[in-house]
């Protein structure tokens, strides 16, 4: 689960010229747009908030809001310590600047379900620092000791004296921030842990919210890029004669990734691109076929690879085991298919460049832009706008969609918004890699596993990127997370996890819950297989195996209890169970399924989550719902296929996702915890495919080892 | 030249008749609340109302909308207080938010056609709107809530 | 749900007038049976049968897969309240620039209303023949009305100009209408099982069934397996895929006054 974190550390270093900076208030202030005036109208004690004379508290987000709810959760952390008036909170995405580097690594990014827990201390400290200064300023004004002041709802109060924060802005901004500030005791929290509604709702229900696609200013043109139909293909030549006759088309330029048609608006650019003729050199990947790849992977999976984890002698123990279960599992390539197709707006000037986009990777995008434009990173201003879904696609090590847009704007010599069509987005690569798992498990007489040999075959996300050096001893940790560190393996004396990371030419990337997307499915389906082989109830069997794993057990028991595990169901329905740890949190799910008209129907999913301290229970529930629906799409429908090097799917009609009529009722139960917070955004995804598959086994007696389940 | 009445305002647009209404709304009228998601009427993010009936703007030639009343999310209510919007806020429906303009416009059309929709009605009317964040359970609850709010409003 | 079929003697007056009280000659009958094969080909082309479906969920594409947005017939055939067909399907096919997969369009795009479902999907020739004549299925339309529907209805005509990469109905429209008239004029003879067997239409014996359930989900693979009896009579079973309701198909002996039937088994 630390794969991305490690990667990012290295990426930032390897990226060239990225400063490893830590939080420095002075630098932070410089990064802000508001400047200090003789009589300060704004109090900005650090990079994360500023308070205006109008009492408004503006919180600057070091991370991107892509639906996961940090637009609300991070302000909650500040509001808690600041004792702010919640109605006065405003939120902005921070600019790209070292002040906003993650606390976990020197880079500004959003991913790994890390935003809330990595900011838990920093944002609280930011609020507490501001509060301390406001109290100091008020104490001076009141003529009392700071210790005699209290704060509440955006005011400093001492006896019958009151001052709104806005009134203290000027005085507070002339004070020196204390080096350390005490934070509230958990028992005194008034905001953290309380279900809090989203702050971005008003603009998102009125159409006012600005996503990358919505960026507009005078003189902005729109581009569509013709890209190779085969990954890695290059432009041999092109004929833009007809394209240039389309009304509204302004220019046609070649860029490294293809040929861009630049026009007054999307539709003209689209018609222009339709009229464009490009002669492609398809390169080496014109024969790629996902079916053959799957067969190749399956063959490879029978041989030993790089060792990702091992203990004892798995082969010997397998030979001695009373019984042996062998299984091959497989998952296909998946597209993120976020609702907002990729896009990026770029305006290049002599000494600066501005980029507007929904990105998860500000620092890398900034560095890449700087490199292309010949500017310094600090001359590149990244405006993060709302992301119409991210799911990992907007965090590419190559900054692909930003890099391309910068090339387009550079070649055009004008500000350009480069927009991808849905088909471009679907066929543009950067998929969840396909994987085949080959597993042999030895069981003892009592039905418990005593030997485990597990071989995974699938592309490394880091291989072929500039960060290949991250792969240690042949292991990309993101390929084996969820298997190599499985709690089940920890209880076995003899196991071995092998990994093959073939190269295929297909660009791959993390997709919401990364390696856990397949390892959660495989491990929890396997455990179910073992339970049935042992003749034991899947819940009872897991309880035995996980008896020393309290947090797994806690979620498992809660989900089972709330789902009524073991109680009768209507005829034709069955339940399945799964529990999986990812991103520092634990989720268990029980799915109720039936087969109706030859189609799998998921009626209900009951989820228990232990994510440590639950900062905003309302958004944690929402994220579990979200992860579950996302996971059902992958479990039932998600599959990208390649034939003759070309991606066959193109839009939602042939790359199906869950719609309203297929969405189950979902119940989420949060395990009360005072443990350090873990992740939330991705944690709901990994168990659901296994829970469904296990329910289908209970229903039909047929074990499903390949995703998507598609048809009954 | 096409004359369109969007949210009660009539304006001439110098665009070809067969340009999709969506791109006239977004890129020419600069009303960006109506979203582009698929271009094929697959996802419903571009839903607007034409003379009160729902319409996928991405596959509708602008010529077909001339002379008719177009309502976009921006024109649904002056201040975001349409019963459907209020229900969306109450139930904390949105996540990334990109599909929600379309979801809301579809929900408004449903409640107009069926003031007390059942779950089956919601399935039938809203399965044309995709949400990759999976807000469906909350949308379902919010549609029921909006139906109640709408009745209270008209009472 | 009972599907009463009219026997020869009870056919629509229009048809009867054309062929006289004695019924069609053997020659006329053969021509009518032959013409009906064309009628069937058209009725069961994806352009037509994707909406002439049992249940309420239409199909789409040449492969006849479930319509992606889970749209339904609705109270009047024009879709669910809040999601009328016209939300996506305009008055005409979209411009080619919208791409081959943009929703096609024609005036009054709709499914048949619930009162006149005219289910054609997957029916054998005898069953289809019976269905067309079933006034409960066609909402009391006489042959004049049916001929007008297949000749002039703009949505029907769309089947010959479906746009995109959709396959148009392969039989020229005029030829189809002519064949429909030939069949109707011959008294809309009941196409019997033997006729169908002879024309190679009904060959779907259990031994020839697709091996897997998945393949059987392909339209056309759910024909009944009629057991031929004396003088063109037959009995068989047909299943409605959407609800697995089993229907008994009964085709009476030629020349008898017994009615053909399609009833729940």
CSV table of N, CA and C in Angstrom, one decimal, chain A residues 49-139:
chain,number,residue,atom,x,y,z
A,49,UNK,N,-4.9,29.1,5.1
A,49,UNK,CA,-6.1,29.8,5.3
A,49,UNK,C,-5.8,31.3,5.3
A,50,UNK,N,-6.9,32.1,5.0
A,50,UNK,CA,-6.8,33.5,5.2
A,50,UNK,C,-8.2,34.0,5.6
A,51,UNK,N,-8.2,35.0,6.5
A,51,UNK,CA,-9.4,35.5,7.0
A,51,UNK,C,-9.6,36.9,6.5
A,52,UNK,N,-10.7,37.2,6.0
A,52,UNK,CA,-10.9,38.6,5.5
A,52,UNK,C,-11.6,39.5,6.5
A,53,UNK,N,-11.6,40.8,6.3
A,53,UNK,CA,-12.3,41.7,7.1
A,53,UNK,C,-13.8,41.4,7.2
A,54,UNK,N,-14.3,40.7,6.2
A,54,UNK,CA,-15.7,40.4,6.1
A,54,UNK,C,-16.0,39.1,6.9
A,55,UNK,N,-15.0,38.7,7.7
A,55,UNK,CA,-15.2,37.4,8.5
A,55,UNK,C,-15.0,36.2,7.7
A,56,UNK,N,-14.9,36.3,6.4
A,56,UNK,CA,-14.8,35.1,5.6
A,56,UNK,C,-13.5,34.3,5.9
A,57,UNK,N,-13.6,33.0,6.1
A,57,UNK,CA,-12.4,32.2,6.2
A,57,UNK,C,-12.2,31.4,5.0
A,58,UNK,N,-11.1,31.7,4.3
A,58,UNK,CA,-10.9,31.0,3.0
A,58,UNK,C,-9.9,29.9,3.3
A,59,UNK,N,-10.3,28.7,3.0
A,59,UNK,CA,-9.3,27.5,3.2
A,59,UNK,C,-8.7,27.2,1.9
A,60,UNK,N,-7.4,27.0,1.8
A,60,UNK,CA,-6.8,26.6,0.6
A,60,UNK,C,-6.4,25.2,0.6
A,61,UNK,N,-6.9,24.5,-0.4
A,61,UNK,CA,-6.7,23.0,-0.4
A,61,UNK,C,-5.4,22.6,-1.1
A,62,UNK,N,-4.6,21.9,-0.4
A,62,UNK,CA,-3.4,21.4,-1.0
A,62,UNK,C,-3.7,20.2,-1.9
A,63,UNK,N,-4.9,19.8,-1.9
A,63,UNK,CA,-5.3,18.6,-2.7
A,63,UNK,C,-6.5,18.9,-3.6
A,64,UNK,N,-6.8,18.0,-4.5
A,64,UNK,CA,-7.8,18.3,-5.5
A,64,UNK,C,-9.1,17.6,-5.1
A,65,UNK,N,-10.2,18.4,-5.3
A,65,UNK,CA,-11.5,17.8,-5.0
A,65,UNK,C,-12.0,17.1,-6.3
A,66,UNK,N,-12.2,15.8,-6.2
A,66,UNK,CA,-12.6,15.1,-7.3
A,66,UNK,C,-13.9,14.2,-7.0
A,67,UNK,N,-14.5,14.7,-5.9
A,67,UNK,CA,-15.7,14.0,-5.5
A,67,UNK,C,-15.6,13.4,-4.1
A,68,UNK,N,-14.3,13.2,-3.7
A,68,UNK,CA,-14.1,12.5,-2.5
A,68,UNK,C,-14.4,13.2,-1.2
A,69,UNK,N,-14.6,14.5,-1.3
A,69,UNK,CA,-15.1,15.3,-0.2
A,69,UNK,C,-14.1,16.0,0.6
A,70,UNK,N,-12.9,16.2,0.1
A,70,UNK,CA,-11.9,17.0,0.9
A,70,UNK,C,-12.2,18.5,0.9
A,71,UNK,N,-13.0,18.9,0.0
A,71,UNK,CA,-13.5,20.3,0.0
A,71,UNK,C,-14.2,20.6,1.3
A,72,UNK,N,-14.6,19.6,1.9
A,72,UNK,CA,-15.3,19.7,3.2
A,72,UNK,C,-14.5,19.2,4.4
A,73,UNK,N,-13.8,18.1,4.2
A,73,UNK,CA,-13.0,17.5,5.3
A,73,UNK,C,-11.9,18.3,5.7
A,74,UNK,N,-11.1,18.9,4.8
A,74,UNK,CA,-9.9,19.7,5.2
A,74,UNK,C,-10.4,21.0,5.9
A,75,UNK,N,-11.4,21.7,5.4
A,75,UNK,CA,-11.9,22.8,6.1
A,75,UNK,C,-12.4,22.5,7.5
A,76,UNK,N,-12.9,21.3,7.7
A,76,UNK,CA,-13.4,20.8,9.0
A,76,UNK,C,-12.2,20.8,10.0
A,77,UNK,N,-11.1,20.4,9.5
A,77,UNK,CA,-9.9,20.3,10.4
A,77,UNK,C,-9.5,21.7,10.8
A,78,UNK,N,-9.5,22.7,9.9
A,78,UNK,CA,-9.2,24.0,10.3
A,78,UNK,C,-10.2,24.6,11.2
A,79,UNK,N,-11.5,24.4,10.8
A,79,UNK,CA,-12.6,25.0,11.6
A,79,UNK,C,-12.6,24.5,13.0
A,80,UNK,N,-12.2,23.2,13.2
A,80,UNK,CA,-12.2,22.7,14.5
A,80,UNK,C,-11.3,23.5,15.4
A,81,UNK,N,-10.1,23.7,14.9
A,81,UNK,CA,-9.1,24.4,15.8
A,81,UNK,C,-9.3,25.9,15.8
A,82,UNK,N,-9.9,26.4,14.8
A,82,UNK,CA,-10.1,27.9,14.7
A,82,UNK,C,-11.3,28.3,15.4
A,83,UNK,N,-12.2,27.4,15.7
A,83,UNK,CA,-13.5,27.7,16.2
A,83,UNK,C,-14.2,28.7,15.3
A,84,UNK,N,-14.1,28.3,14.0
A,84,UNK,CA,-14.7,29.2,13.0
A,84,UNK,C,-16.2,29.1,12.9
A,85,UNK,N,-16.8,30.1,12.3
A,85,UNK,CA,-18.2,30.0,12.0
A,85,UNK,C,-18.3,29.3,10.7
A,86,UNK,N,-18.9,28.1,10.7
A,86,UNK,CA,-18.9,27.2,9.6
A,86,UNK,C,-19.5,27.8,8.3
A,87,UNK,N,-20.5,28.7,8.6
A,87,UNK,CA,-21.2,29.4,7.5
A,87,UNK,C,-20.3,30.4,6.8
A,88,UNK,N,-19.1,30.7,7.4
A,88,UNK,CA,-18.2,31.7,6.8
A,88,UNK,C,-17.1,31.1,6.0
A,89,UNK,N,-17.1,29.7,6.0
A,89,UNK,CA,-16.0,29.1,5.3
A,89,UNK,C,-16.1,29.1,3.8
A,90,UNK,N,-15.0,29.5,3.1
A,90,UNK,CA,-15.0,29.4,1.7
A,90,UNK,C,-13.8,28.5,1.3
A,91,UNK,N,-13.8,27.9,0.2
A,91,UNK,CA,-12.8,27.0,-0.1
A,91,UNK,C,-12.2,27.3,-1.5
A,92,UNK,N,-10.9,27.1,-1.6
A,92,UNK,CA,-10.2,27.3,-2.9
A,92,UNK,C,-9.2,26.2,-3.1
A,93,UNK,N,-9.0,25.8,-4.3
A,93,UNK,CA,-7.8,24.9,-4.6
A,93,UNK,C,-6.6,25.8,-4.5
A,94,UNK,N,-5.5,25.3,-3.8
A,94,UNK,CA,-4.3,26.1,-3.7
A,94,UNK,C,-3.6,26.1,-5.0
A,95,UNK,N,-2.8,27.1,-5.2
A,95,UNK,CA,-1.9,27.1,-6.4
A,95,UNK,C,-0.9,26.0,-6.3
A,96,UNK,N,-0.2,25.7,-7.3
A,96,UNK,CA,0.9,24.7,-7.2
A,96,UNK,C,2.1,25.4,-6.7
A,97,UNK,N,2.5,25.0,-5.5
A,97,UNK,CA,3.7,25.6,-4.8
A,97,UNK,C,4.2,24.7,-3.8
A,98,UNK,N,5.5,24.8,-3.5
A,98,UNK,CA,6.1,23.9,-2.5
A,98,UNK,C,5.4,23.9,-1.1
A,99,UNK,N,4.8,25.1,-0.8
A,99,UNK,CA,4.1,25.1,0.5
A,99,UNK,C,3.0,24.1,0.6
A,100,UNK,N,2.5,23.6,-0.6
A,100,UNK,CA,1.4,22.7,-0.6
A,100,UNK,C,1.9,21.2,-0.9
A,101,UNK,N,3.2,21.0,-0.8
A,101,UNK,CA,3.6,19.6,-0.9
A,101,UNK,C,3.0,18.8,0.2
A,102,UNK,N,2.7,17.6,-0.1
A,102,UNK,CA,2.2,16.6,0.8
A,102,UNK,C,3.1,16.5,2.1
A,103,UNK,N,2.5,16.2,3.2
A,103,UNK,CA,3.3,16.0,4.4
A,103,UNK,C,4.0,14.6,4.3
A,104,UNK,N,3.5,13.8,3.4
A,104,UNK,CA,4.1,12.5,3.2
A,104,UNK,C,5.3,12.4,2.2
A,105,UNK,N,5.3,13.4,1.4
A,105,UNK,CA,6.4,13.4,0.3
A,105,UNK,C,6.5,14.8,-0.3
A,106,UNK,N,7.6,15.1,-0.8
A,106,UNK,CA,7.7,16.5,-1.4
A,106,UNK,C,7.1,16.7,-2.7
A,107,UNK,N,5.8,16.6,-2.8
A,107,UNK,CA,5.1,16.8,-4.1
A,107,UNK,C,3.7,17.1,-3.7
A,108,UNK,N,3.1,18.0,-4.6
A,108,UNK,CA,1.7,18.3,-4.4
A,108,UNK,C,0.8,17.4,-5.3
A,109,UNK,N,0.0,16.6,-4.6
A,109,UNK,CA,-0.8,15.6,-5.4
A,109,UNK,C,-2.0,15.2,-4.6
A,110,UNK,N,-2.8,14.4,-5.3
A,110,UNK,CA,-4.0,13.8,-4.6
A,110,UNK,C,-4.1,12.4,-5.1
A,111,UNK,N,-4.0,11.5,-4.1
A,111,UNK,CA,-4.1,10.1,-4.5
A,111,UNK,C,-3.8,9.2,-3.3
A,112,UNK,N,-3.9,7.9,-3.5
A,112,UNK,CA,-3.5,7.0,-2.4
A,112,UNK,C,-4.4,7.1,-1.2
A,113,UNK,N,-5.6,7.7,-1.4
A,113,UNK,CA,-6.6,7.9,-0.3
A,113,UNK,C,-5.9,8.5,0.9
A,114,UNK,N,-5.0,9.5,0.6
A,114,UNK,CA,-4.1,10.0,1.6
A,114,UNK,C,-4.5,11.4,2.1
A,115,UNK,N,-5.3,12.1,1.4
A,115,UNK,CA,-5.5,13.6,1.6
A,115,UNK,C,-5.8,13.9,3.1
A,116,UNK,N,-6.8,13.2,3.6
A,116,UNK,CA,-7.3,13.6,4.9
A,116,UNK,C,-6.3,13.2,6.0
A,117,UNK,N,-5.8,12.0,5.9
A,117,UNK,CA,-4.9,11.6,7.1
A,117,UNK,C,-3.6,12.3,7.0
A,118,UNK,N,-3.1,12.6,5.8
A,118,UNK,CA,-1.8,13.3,5.8
A,118,UNK,C,-1.9,14.7,6.1
A,119,UNK,N,-3.1,15.3,6.1
A,119,UNK,CA,-3.3,16.7,6.4
A,119,UNK,C,-3.9,16.8,7.8
A,120,UNK,N,-4.2,15.7,8.5
A,120,UNK,CA,-4.9,15.8,9.8
A,120,UNK,C,-4.2,16.7,10.8
A,121,UNK,N,-2.9,16.6,10.9
A,121,UNK,CA,-2.2,17.5,11.8
A,121,UNK,C,-1.9,18.9,11.2
A,122,UNK,N,-1.5,18.9,9.9
A,122,UNK,CA,-1.1,20.2,9.4
A,122,UNK,C,-2.3,21.2,9.3
A,123,UNK,N,-3.4,20.7,8.9
A,123,UNK,CA,-4.6,21.6,8.8
A,123,UNK,C,-5.1,22.0,10.1
A,124,UNK,N,-5.0,21.1,11.1
A,124,UNK,CA,-5.4,21.5,12.4
A,124,UNK,C,-4.5,22.5,13.0
A,125,UNK,N,-3.2,22.3,12.7
A,125,UNK,CA,-2.2,23.3,13.2
A,125,UNK,C,-2.4,24.6,12.6
A,126,UNK,N,-2.7,24.6,11.3
A,126,UNK,CA,-3.0,25.9,10.6
A,126,UNK,C,-4.1,26.6,11.3
A,127,UNK,N,-5.2,25.9,11.6
A,127,UNK,CA,-6.3,26.6,12.3
A,127,UNK,C,-5.9,27.0,13.7
A,128,UNK,N,-5.2,26.2,14.4
A,128,UNK,CA,-4.8,26.6,15.8
A,128,UNK,C,-3.9,27.8,15.8
A,129,UNK,N,-3.0,27.8,14.8
A,129,UNK,CA,-2.1,29.0,14.8
A,129,UNK,C,-2.8,30.3,14.5
A,130,UNK,N,-3.8,30.2,13.6
A,130,UNK,CA,-4.6,31.4,13.3
A,130,UNK,C,-5.4,31.8,14.5
A,131,UNK,N,-5.9,30.8,15.2
A,131,UNK,CA,-6.7,31.1,16.4
A,131,UNK,C,-5.9,31.8,17.5
A,132,UNK,N,-4.7,31.3,17.7
A,132,UNK,CA,-3.8,31.8,18.7
A,132,UNK,C,-3.5,33.3,18.4
A,133,UNK,N,-3.2,33.6,17.2
A,133,UNK,CA,-2.9,35.0,16.8
A,133,UNK,C,-4.2,35.9,17.0
A,134,UNK,N,-5.3,35.4,16.6
A,134,UNK,CA,-6.6,36.2,16.8
A,134,UNK,C,-6.8,36.4,18.2
A,135,UNK,N,-6.6,35.4,19.1
A,135,UNK,CA,-6.8,35.6,20.5
A,135,UNK,C,-5.8,36.6,21.0
A,136,UNK,N,-4.6,36.5,20.6
A,136,UNK,CA,-3.6,37.5,21.0
A,136,UNK,C,-4.0,39.0,20.7
A,137,UNK,N,-4.5,39.1,19.4
A,137,UNK,CA,-4.9,40.4,19.0
A,137,UNK,C,-6.1,40.9,19.8
A,138,UNK,N,-7.0,40.0,20.1
A,138,UNK,CA,-8.2,40.4,20.8
A,138,UNK,C,-7.9,40.7,22.3
A,139,UNK,N,-7.0,39.9,22.8
A,139,UNK,CA,-6.6,40.2,24.2
A,139,UNK,C,-6.0,41.6,24.4
